[in-house]
Amino acid sequence: MSKSSTITVREKPVERVASANAGGLTIYGETFVVETDQRVEVIDLTGRVMEFVRRFNISEGLVSLWSMHTTCTLFINEYQVALLADIKRFLEQMVARDAEYMHNDPKLSDCDRMNADSHLRAMLFGHNLTLQISGGEVVLGQWQRVLMAELDGPRARSLRVQIFGIS
Amino acid sequence: MSKSSTITVREKPVERVASANAGGLTIYGETFVVETDQRVEVIDLTGRVMEFVRRFNISEGLVSLWSMHTTCTLFINEYQVALLADIKRFLEQMVARDAEYMHNDPKLSDCDRMNADSHLRAMLFGHNLTLQISGGEVVLGQWQRVLMAELDGPRARSLRVQIFGIS
Amino acid sequence: MSKSSTITVREKPVERVASANAGGLTIYGETFVVETDQRVEVIDLTGRVMEFVRRFNISEGLVSLWSMHTTCTLFINEYQVALLADIKRFLEQMVARDAEYMHNDPKLSDCDRMNADSHLRAMLFGHNLTLQISGGEVVLGQWQRVLMAELDGPRARSLRVQIFGIS
């Protein structure tokens, strides 16, 4: 039984910036980095995503936000200090940091981060969001914020944003 | 520490209907409202989404469904009365209505809905679905239904649907 | 109270292969089948999805992966034998196989698979992924694998993949 994880290898790494245009359709993508400070931390990316969309002259379309990591996730919720504390406590209750996990056992796993809890918690959130663009802006409700959950920080996290639409 | 939640403000509100066409690609979006009757309730939106897609002459493409709320979610499951009861009980077990939450404490939160459970439950489902269109219809398996979970009703809920494809 | 589940019926079944082209945009979709061996099993689809995308001359775009079933799901995580064992144990803890469920009660349900646990577990993962394509390949981080969770096997499972982009 292998102790290693499978590595994903593209023929070429993802370019930091890439675009294509055809028949009135524009696709534009870029990678950006978010530095986190804590092991578990929720960061509000809404302003950044809204600015990204406004930079392009896309009136109708989609914007995809993708975390390049397994233990860093993306989701929608309200952003309030009290609620964030509830979310952290909920994660600890659902998936204990210190339970016995095979992924954390050096006899079974070559991962030295001891982060099985992070992997399990990540499954509850998901790693990407595909949002609508309309009228040149992201479609979001009044209380909806685009949030990133760092689940095994602190680290530098790469996210990729891709816009897809018609001017 | 602020007791308030961050508000999301677009420069202009989302138009009820919006569309764009270029080079054979059509994008069309609109907002619709679903009235709910209970605090926790699952509503089957499949017929509505299928009709929406059939209204347009799009043979291949995508359709995005987006809840404009934090405590109203979208997911895929079978639609059966017995299973819906199991889902409600599961939610109550996973995230108790009456546990102690900071979001429900007036000293820490200016939210008067006492709905921390709704916010935590919503994270388990997610707020949007991006479905495929093929042959002019939504791609769904025989038992798959497009479901909305009201998690803090009864309320009027706004959903946005956007179609994206080639005739 | 009906014991049956609602069935989803398209006017025509999904074609195994379908495509459209307009103004430089290509959409191409096809269905493929994955055979599973166990009741609960995680299968790595990354190689298959990467090959699918490379077959087309799409430089920038999206690829949607859709499970045609309610109890077969799609998600991102690391692929390591030890972690997969942790995931299975986590699912059993979160949603017990043998608890009392209305969906498993012949007096209330005409489903003879006794698979309420599968339906509840599926809600935690979700049934689709919408990935980015850039530089002619799927955008994935080094440890990210595209995984399918069979939650009520063994069975033959149909998945649909749809590519959407510019050459």
Coordinates of C-alpha atoms in Angstrom, one line a residue:
Chain A
M1 CA 0.0 0.0 0.0
S2 CA 1.5 3.3 -1.1
K3 CA 1.9 6.0 1.6
S4 CA 2.0 8.7 -1.1
S5 CA -0.6 10.9 -2.7
T6 CA -1.0 11.1 -6.5
I7 CA 0.5 14.2 -8.0
T8 CA -1.3 16.1 -10.7
V9 CA 1.0 17.1 -13.5
R10 CA 0.0 19.3 -16.5
E11 CA 2.2 19.3 -19.6
K12 CA 2.8 23.0 -19.0
P13 CA 2.1 24.9 -15.7
V14 CA -0.9 27.2 -15.7
E15 CA 0.1 30.7 -17.1
R16 CA -0.4 33.5 -14.6
V17 CA -2.5 35.3 -17.2
A18 CA -4.3 33.8 -20.2
S19 CA -7.0 35.0 -22.6
A20 CA -8.9 34.2 -25.8
N21 CA -11.4 36.0 -27.9
A22 CA -13.7 34.8 -30.7
G23 CA -16.9 36.1 -32.2
G24 CA -17.7 38.5 -29.4
L25 CA -16.9 36.0 -26.6
T26 CA -14.1 37.0 -24.2
I27 CA -12.4 34.5 -21.9
Y28 CA -9.8 35.9 -19.5
G29 CA -8.1 34.2 -16.5
E30 CA -5.5 35.0 -13.9
T31 CA -4.0 33.6 -10.8
F32 CA -3.6 35.5 -7.5
V33 CA -2.2 34.8 -4.1
V34 CA -3.8 35.2 -0.7
E35 CA -1.6 35.0 2.4
T36 CA -3.2 33.6 5.5
D37 CA -2.3 34.1 9.1
Q38 CA -3.9 31.3 11.1
R39 CA -4.5 27.6 10.8
V40 CA -8.2 28.1 10.3
E41 CA -9.3 31.4 8.9
V42 CA -12.1 32.8 6.8
I43 CA -11.2 35.6 4.3
D44 CA -13.6 37.8 2.5
L45 CA -12.7 37.8 -1.3
T46 CA -15.9 39.7 -2.4
G47 CA -14.3 43.0 -3.1
R48 CA -11.4 41.4 -5.0
V49 CA -13.8 39.4 -7.2
M50 CA -16.1 42.4 -7.8
E51 CA -13.1 44.5 -8.9
F52 CA -11.8 41.8 -11.1
V53 CA -15.1 41.6 -13.0
R54 CA -15.4 45.4 -13.3
R55 CA -11.9 45.6 -14.9
F56 CA -13.3 43.8 -18.0
N57 CA -16.0 45.2 -20.2
I58 CA -18.1 42.1 -19.9
S59 CA -21.8 42.8 -19.5
E60 CA -23.2 39.2 -19.3
G61 CA -21.4 36.0 -18.5
L62 CA -19.9 33.8 -15.8
V63 CA -16.9 34.1 -13.5
S64 CA -15.3 31.0 -12.1
L65 CA -13.2 31.1 -8.9
W66 CA -11.0 28.1 -8.2
S67 CA -8.8 27.2 -5.2
M68 CA -5.6 25.5 -6.4
H69 CA -5.4 23.6 -3.1
T70 CA -7.2 20.7 -1.4
T71 CA -7.3 22.3 2.1
C72 CA -8.3 25.8 1.1
T73 CA -12.0 26.2 0.1
L74 CA -14.5 28.6 -1.3
F75 CA -18.1 29.2 -0.3
I76 CA -20.9 31.8 0.2
N77 CA -22.0 33.0 3.5
E78 CA -22.7 36.2 5.5
Y79 CA -19.5 37.9 6.8
Q80 CA -19.9 38.7 10.5
V81 CA -17.3 38.3 13.2
A82 CA -19.7 36.4 15.5
L83 CA -20.8 34.0 12.7
L84 CA -17.2 33.3 11.8
A85 CA -16.5 32.2 15.3
D86 CA -19.6 29.9 15.1
I87 CA -18.3 28.4 11.8
K88 CA -14.9 27.6 13.4
R89 CA -16.5 25.9 16.3
F90 CA -18.9 24.0 14.0
L91 CA -15.9 22.7 12.0
E92 CA -14.2 21.6 15.2
Q93 CA -17.3 19.7 16.3
M94 CA -17.9 18.1 12.9
V95 CA -14.3 17.1 12.3
A96 CA -12.1 17.0 15.3
R97 CA -8.5 18.2 14.9
D98 CA -7.1 15.5 17.1
A99 CA -9.0 12.4 16.4
E100 CA -7.1 9.3 15.1
Y101 CA -6.7 9.5 11.3
M102 CA -4.8 7.2 9.1
H103 CA -3.6 10.2 7.0
N104 CA -1.8 11.4 10.1
D105 CA 0.0 8.1 10.9
P106 CA 3.6 8.1 9.6
K107 CA 3.3 4.3 9.1
L108 CA 0.5 4.8 6.6
S109 CA 1.1 8.3 5.2
D110 CA 4.1 10.3 4.0
C111 CA 2.3 13.5 4.6
D112 CA 4.0 15.4 7.4
R113 CA 1.3 18.1 7.9
M114 CA -1.0 16.0 10.1
N115 CA -3.9 17.6 8.4
A116 CA -6.5 14.9 7.9
D117 CA -9.0 17.2 9.6
S118 CA -8.3 19.9 7.0
H119 CA -9.0 17.5 4.1
L120 CA -12.3 16.2 5.7
R121 CA -13.4 19.8 6.5
A122 CA -12.7 20.9 2.9
M123 CA -15.1 18.3 1.5
L124 CA -18.0 20.1 3.3
F125 CA -17.3 23.4 1.6
G126 CA -16.1 22.6 -1.9
H127 CA -13.2 24.2 -3.9
N128 CA -14.9 26.4 -6.5
L129 CA -17.7 28.8 -7.2
T130 CA -19.2 29.7 -10.6
L131 CA -20.9 33.0 -10.3
Q132 CA -23.1 34.9 -12.8
I133 CA -22.2 38.3 -14.2
S134 CA -25.0 40.6 -15.3
G135 CA -25.0 44.3 -16.1
G136 CA -21.2 44.3 -15.9
E137 CA -21.1 43.1 -12.2
V138 CA -21.1 39.9 -10.2
V139 CA -24.6 38.7 -9.2
L140 CA -24.8 38.5 -5.4
G141 CA -27.5 39.0 -2.8
Q142 CA -27.2 41.7 -0.2
W143 CA -25.8 39.4 2.5
Q144 CA -23.8 37.1 0.2
R145 CA -20.0 37.3 0.5
V146 CA -17.5 35.3 -1.5
L147 CA -15.5 33.6 1.2
M148 CA -12.3 31.5 1.3
A149 CA -11.7 29.1 4.2
E150 CA -8.1 28.5 5.0
L151 CA -8.2 25.1 6.7
D152 CA -4.4 24.3 7.1
G153 CA -2.6 27.6 7.3
P154 CA -0.9 29.9 7.7
R155 CA 0.2 29.7 4.0
A156 CA 0.3 31.5 0.7
R157 CA -2.7 30.2 -1.3
S158 CA -3.2 30.5 -5.1
L159 CA -6.6 31.1 -6.5
R160 CA -7.5 31.3 -10.1
V161 CA -10.3 33.5 -11.5
Q162 CA -11.7 33.2 -15.0
I163 CA -14.2 35.4 -16.7
F164 CA -16.3 34.3 -19.6
G165 CA -18.7 36.5 -21.4
I166 CA -19.9 39.1 -23.9
S167 CA -19.1 42.8 -23.7
Chain B
M1 CA -15.5 44.1 17.3
S2 CA -18.4 44.9 15.0
K3 CA -21.7 43.2 15.6
S4 CA -22.8 43.9 12.0
S5 CA -22.5 41.9 8.8
T6 CA -20.8 43.3 5.7
I7 CA -23.3 44.3 3.0
T8 CA -22.7 43.6 -0.7
V9 CA -23.5 46.6 -2.9
R10 CA -23.4 46.6 -6.6
E11 CA -23.2 49.9 -8.5
K12 CA -26.6 49.1 -10.0
P13 CA -29.0 46.4 -8.8
V14 CA -29.3 43.2 -10.9
E15 CA -31.9 43.7 -13.7
R16 CA -34.8 41.4 -13.6
V17 CA -34.1 40.3 -17.1
A18 CA -30.8 40.7 -19.1
S19 CA -29.4 39.3 -22.3
A20 CA -26.5 39.4 -24.7
N21 CA -25.8 37.9 -28.1
A22 CA -22.6 37.6 -30.1
G23 CA -21.3 35.3 -32.8
G24 CA -24.0 32.7 -32.2
L25 CA -23.6 32.7 -28.5
T26 CA -26.7 33.6 -26.4
I27 CA -26.7 34.6 -22.8
Y28 CA -30.0 35.2 -21.1
G29 CA -30.8 35.7 -17.4
E30 CA -33.7 36.4 -15.2
T31 CA -34.7 36.6 -11.5
F32 CA -37.7 34.7 -10.1
V33 CA -39.3 34.5 -6.7
V34 CA -40.2 31.4 -4.7
E35 CA -42.5 31.8 -1.6
T36 CA -41.8 29.4 1.2
D37 CA -44.3 28.3 4.0
Q38 CA -42.1 26.8 6.7
R39 CA -38.9 27.5 8.5
V40 CA -37.2 24.5 6.9
E41 CA -38.6 23.3 3.6
V42 CA -37.4 21.6 0.5
I43 CA -39.0 22.8 -2.8
D44 CA -38.7 21.0 -6.2
L45 CA -37.6 23.5 -8.9
T46 CA -37.0 21.0 -11.6
G47 CA -40.1 21.7 -13.7
R48 CA -39.4 25.4 -13.5
V49 CA -35.8 25.0 -14.6
M50 CA -36.7 22.6 -17.4
E51 CA -39.4 25.0 -18.7
F52 CA -37.0 28.0 -18.6
V53 CA -34.4 26.1 -20.7
R54 CA -37.1 25.0 -23.2
R55 CA -38.3 28.6 -23.7
F56 CA -35.0 29.4 -25.4
N57 CA -33.7 27.9 -28.6
I58 CA -30.4 26.8 -27.0
S59 CA -29.3 23.3 -28.1
E60 CA -26.0 23.0 -26.2
G61 CA -24.8 25.0 -23.3
L62 CA -24.9 25.7 -19.5
V63 CA -27.6 26.9 -17.2
S64 CA -26.6 28.5 -13.9
L65 CA -29.0 28.6 -10.9
W66 CA -28.1 31.0 -8.1
S67 CA -29.8 31.7 -4.8
M68 CA -29.6 35.4 -3.8
H69 CA -29.6 34.5 -0.1
T70 CA -27.3 33.0 2.4
T71 CA -29.9 30.8 4.2
C72 CA -31.6 29.4 1.1
T73 CA -29.6 26.8 -0.8
L74 CA -29.7 24.7 -4.0
F75 CA -28.8 21.0 -4.4
I76 CA -29.5 17.8 -6.2
N77 CA -31.3 14.9 -4.6
E78 CA -34.2 12.5 -5.1
Y79 CA -37.6 14.0 -4.3
Q80 CA -39.6 11.7 -2.1
V81 CA -41.7 12.7 1.0
A82 CA -40.0 10.1 3.2
L83 CA -36.5 11.2 2.2
L84 CA -37.3 14.9 2.7
A85 CA -38.3 14.0 6.3
D86 CA -34.9 12.2 6.7
I87 CA -33.1 15.3 5.3
K88 CA -34.8 17.6 7.9
R89 CA -33.9 15.3 10.8
F90 CA -30.4 15.0 9.5
L91 CA -30.0 18.8 9.5
E92 CA -31.3 19.0 13.0
Q93 CA -28.8 16.4 14.1
M94 CA -25.9 18.0 12.3
V95 CA -26.6 21.6 13.3
A96 CA -28.9 22.0 16.3
R97 CA -31.5 24.8 16.1
D98 CA -31.0 25.7 19.8
A99 CA -27.3 25.3 20.6
E100 CA -25.4 28.3 21.8
Y101 CA -24.2 30.4 18.9
M102 CA -22.4 33.8 19.0
H103 CA -24.5 34.9 16.0
N104 CA -27.6 34.5 18.1
D105 CA -26.3 36.6 21.0
P106 CA -27.5 40.2 21.0
K107 CA -24.3 41.3 22.8
L108 CA -22.2 40.0 19.8
S109 CA -24.6 40.3 16.8
D110 CA -27.1 42.7 15.5
C111 CA -28.9 40.0 13.6
D112 CA -32.4 39.5 15.1
R113 CA -33.3 36.4 13.3
M114 CA -31.5 34.0 15.6
N115 CA -30.5 32.0 12.6
A116 CA -27.0 30.7 13.2
D117 CA -28.2 27.2 12.5
S118 CA -29.5 28.3 9.1
H119 CA -26.1 29.8 8.1
L120 CA -24.2 26.6 9.2
R121 CA -26.7 24.3 7.5
A122 CA -26.4 26.3 4.3
M123 CA -22.7 25.6 4.1
L124 CA -23.4 21.9 3.7
F125 CA -25.5 22.4 0.6
G126 CA -24.1 25.3 -1.3
H127 CA -25.9 28.2 -3.1
N128 CA -25.7 27.4 -6.7
L129 CA -25.8 24.8 -9.4
T130 CA -24.3 24.9 -12.9
L131 CA -26.1 22.4 -15.1
Q132 CA -25.5 21.2 -18.6
I133 CA -27.9 21.7 -21.5
S134 CA -27.8 19.2 -24.4
G135 CA -30.4 18.6 -27.1
G136 CA -32.3 21.7 -26.0
E137 CA -32.9 20.3 -22.5
V138 CA -31.3 20.2 -19.1
V139 CA -29.1 17.2 -18.5
L140 CA -30.4 15.3 -15.5
G141 CA -30.6 11.7 -14.4
Q142 CA -33.9 9.9 -13.9
W143 CA -33.9 10.4 -10.1
Q144 CA -32.2 13.8 -10.0
R145 CA -34.3 16.7 -9.0
V146 CA -33.2 20.3 -8.7
L147 CA -34.1 21.2 -5.1
M148 CA -34.1 24.4 -3.1
A149 CA -33.7 24.2 0.7
E150 CA -35.4 27.0 2.6
L151 CA -33.4 27.1 5.9
D152 CA -34.9 30.2 7.6
G153 CA -38.4 30.7 6.3
P154 CA -41.1 31.4 5.6
R155 CA -39.9 34.1 3.2
A156 CA -40.0 35.2 -0.4
R157 CA -36.8 34.0 -2.0
S158 CA -35.1 35.4 -5.1
L159 CA -33.3 33.0 -7.4
R160 CA -31.5 33.9 -10.6
V161 CA -31.3 31.6 -13.6
Q162 CA -28.9 32.3 -16.5
I163 CA -28.6 30.3 -19.7
F164 CA -25.5 30.3 -21.8
G165 CA -25.2 28.5 -25.1
I166 CA -25.6 28.0 -28.9
S167 CA -28.9 27.6 -30.7
Chain C
M1 CA -48.7 10.6 1.2
S2 CA -47.0 9.1 -1.8
K3 CA -44.3 6.5 -1.2
S4 CA -42.7 7.2 -4.6
S5 CA -40.0 9.5 -5.8
T6 CA -40.6 12.0 -8.7
I7 CA -39.1 10.9 -11.9
T8 CA -37.3 13.3 -14.2
V9 CA -38.3 12.9 -17.9
R10 CA -36.8 14.8 -20.8
E11 CA -38.6 14.9 -24.1
K12 CA -35.7 13.0 -25.6
P13 CA -32.9 11.2 -23.7
V14 CA -29.5 12.8 -23.6
E15 CA -27.5 11.9 -26.7
R16 CA -24.3 10.0 -25.9
V17 CA -22.4 12.7 -27.9
A18 CA -23.5 16.2 -28.8
S19 CA -21.7 19.3 -30.1
A20 CA -22.3 22.8 -31.3
N21 CA -20.0 25.5 -32.9
A22 CA -20.6 29.2 -33.4
G23 CA -18.3 32.1 -34.0
G24 CA -15.2 30.4 -32.6
L25 CA -17.0 28.9 -29.6
T26 CA -17.0 25.1 -29.4
I27 CA -19.3 23.1 -27.1
Y28 CA -18.8 19.3 -27.0
G29 CA -20.3 16.8 -24.5
E30 CA -20.4 13.1 -24.0
T31 CA -21.5 10.5 -21.6
F32 CA -19.2 7.8 -20.1
V33 CA -19.7 5.0 -17.7
V34 CA -17.7 4.0 -14.6
E35 CA -18.2 0.6 -13.0
T36 CA -17.8 0.5 -9.3
D37 CA -16.9 -2.6 -7.1
Q38 CA -17.9 -1.6 -3.6
R39 CA -20.8 0.0 -1.8
V40 CA -18.7 3.0 -0.8
E41 CA -15.7 3.7 -3.0
V42 CA -13.7 6.7 -4.2
I43 CA -12.5 6.6 -7.8
D44 CA -9.9 9.0 -9.3
L45 CA -11.2 10.5 -12.6
T46 CA -8.5 13.0 -13.1
G47 CA -6.6 11.2 -15.8
R48 CA -9.8 10.7 -17.7
V49 CA -10.9 14.3 -17.5
M50 CA -7.4 15.5 -18.5
E51 CA -7.4 13.3 -21.5
F52 CA -10.9 14.4 -22.5
V53 CA -9.8 18.0 -22.5
R54 CA -6.6 17.3 -24.4
R55 CA -8.6 15.6 -27.2
F56 CA -10.1 18.9 -28.1
N57 CA -8.2 21.9 -29.4
I58 CA -9.7 24.2 -26.7
S59 CA -7.2 26.6 -25.2
E60 CA -9.3 28.6 -22.8
G61 CA -12.7 27.6 -21.4
L62 CA -14.7 25.5 -18.9
V63 CA -15.3 21.8 -18.5
S64 CA -18.4 20.6 -16.6
L65 CA -18.5 17.2 -15.0
W66 CA -21.9 15.9 -14.0
S67 CA -23.0 12.7 -12.2
M68 CA -26.3 11.4 -13.6
H69 CA -27.2 9.9 -10.2
T70 CA -28.3 11.0 -6.8
T71 CA -26.0 8.7 -4.8
C72 CA -22.8 9.1 -6.9
T73 CA -21.0 12.3 -6.3
L74 CA -18.1 14.4 -7.5
F75 CA -15.5 16.4 -5.5
I76 CA -11.9 17.5 -5.2
N77 CA -9.5 16.1 -2.7
E78 CA -6.0 14.5 -2.4
Y79 CA -5.8 10.9 -3.5
Q80 CA -4.0 8.8 -1.0
V81 CA -5.0 5.3 0.3
A82 CA -4.8 6.4 4.0
L83 CA -6.9 9.5 3.4
L84 CA -9.6 7.5 1.5
A85 CA -9.9 5.3 4.5
D86 CA -10.4 8.4 6.7
I87 CA -13.1 9.7 4.3
K88 CA -15.0 6.4 4.5
R89 CA -14.9 6.4 8.3
F90 CA -15.9 10.1 8.4
L91 CA -19.0 9.3 6.2
E92 CA -20.0 6.5 8.5
Q93 CA -19.7 8.8 11.6
M94 CA -21.6 11.6 10.0
V95 CA -24.4 9.5 8.5
A96 CA -24.8 6.1 10.0
R97 CA -25.6 3.3 7.6
D98 CA -28.0 1.6 10.0
A99 CA -29.9 4.4 11.7
E100 CA -33.7 4.6 11.4
Y101 CA -34.7 6.4 8.2
M102 CA -38.1 6.9 6.8
H103 CA -36.7 6.4 3.3
N104 CA -35.8 2.8 4.3
D105 CA -39.2 2.0 5.8
P106 CA -41.4 0.0 3.3
K107 CA -44.5 1.5 4.9
L108 CA -43.4 4.9 3.8
S109 CA -41.1 4.4 0.8
D110 CA -41.2 2.2 -2.3
C111 CA -37.4 2.4 -2.6
D112 CA -36.0 -1.1 -2.0
R113 CA -32.4 -0.1 -1.9
M114 CA -32.5 0.9 1.8
N115 CA -30.1 3.7 0.9
A116 CA -31.1 6.8 2.9
D117 CA -27.6 7.0 4.2
S118 CA -26.3 7.3 0.5
H119 CA -28.7 10.1 -0.2
L120 CA -27.7 12.1 2.9
R121 CA -24.0 11.5 2.3
A122 CA -24.3 12.7 -1.3
M123 CA -25.6 16.1 -0.1
L124 CA -22.2 16.7 1.6
F125 CA -20.3 16.3 -1.6
G126 CA -22.4 17.6 -4.5
H127 CA -23.0 16.1 -7.9
N128 CA -21.0 18.3 -10.3
L129 CA -17.8 20.2 -10.8
T130 CA -17.2 23.1 -13.2
L131 CA -13.4 23.3 -13.9
Q132 CA -11.4 25.9 -15.8
I133 CA -9.4 25.1 -18.9
S134 CA -6.3 27.2 -19.7
G135 CA -3.5 26.6 -22.1
G136 CA -5.4 23.6 -23.5
E137 CA -5.4 21.7 -20.1
V138 CA -7.6 21.5 -17.0
V139 CA -6.6 23.9 -14.2
L140 CA -5.8 21.9 -11.1
G141 CA -3.4 22.3 -8.3
Q142 CA -0.6 19.8 -7.6
W143 CA -2.5 17.8 -5.0
Q144 CA -6.0 18.2 -6.5
R145 CA -7.6 15.1 -7.9
V146 CA -11.1 15.0 -9.5
L147 CA -12.8 12.3 -7.5
M148 CA -16.0 10.4 -7.8
A149 CA -17.6 8.9 -4.6
E150 CA -19.8 5.9 -5.2
L151 CA -22.1 5.9 -2.2
D152 CA -24.5 3.0 -3.1
G153 CA -22.6 0.6 -5.3
P154 CA -21.5 -1.6 -6.8
R155 CA -23.2 -0.2 -10.0
A156 CA -22.5 1.1 -13.4
R157 CA -22.5 4.9 -13.1
S158 CA -23.1 7.4 -16.0
L159 CA -21.2 10.7 -16.0
R160 CA -21.5 13.5 -18.5
V161 CA -18.6 15.7 -19.4
Q162 CA -19.1 18.9 -21.4
I163 CA -16.3 21.2 -22.7
F164 CA -17.0 24.8 -23.5
G165 CA -14.4 27.1 -25.0
I166 CA -12.3 28.8 -27.7
S167 CA -9.5 27.0 -29.7

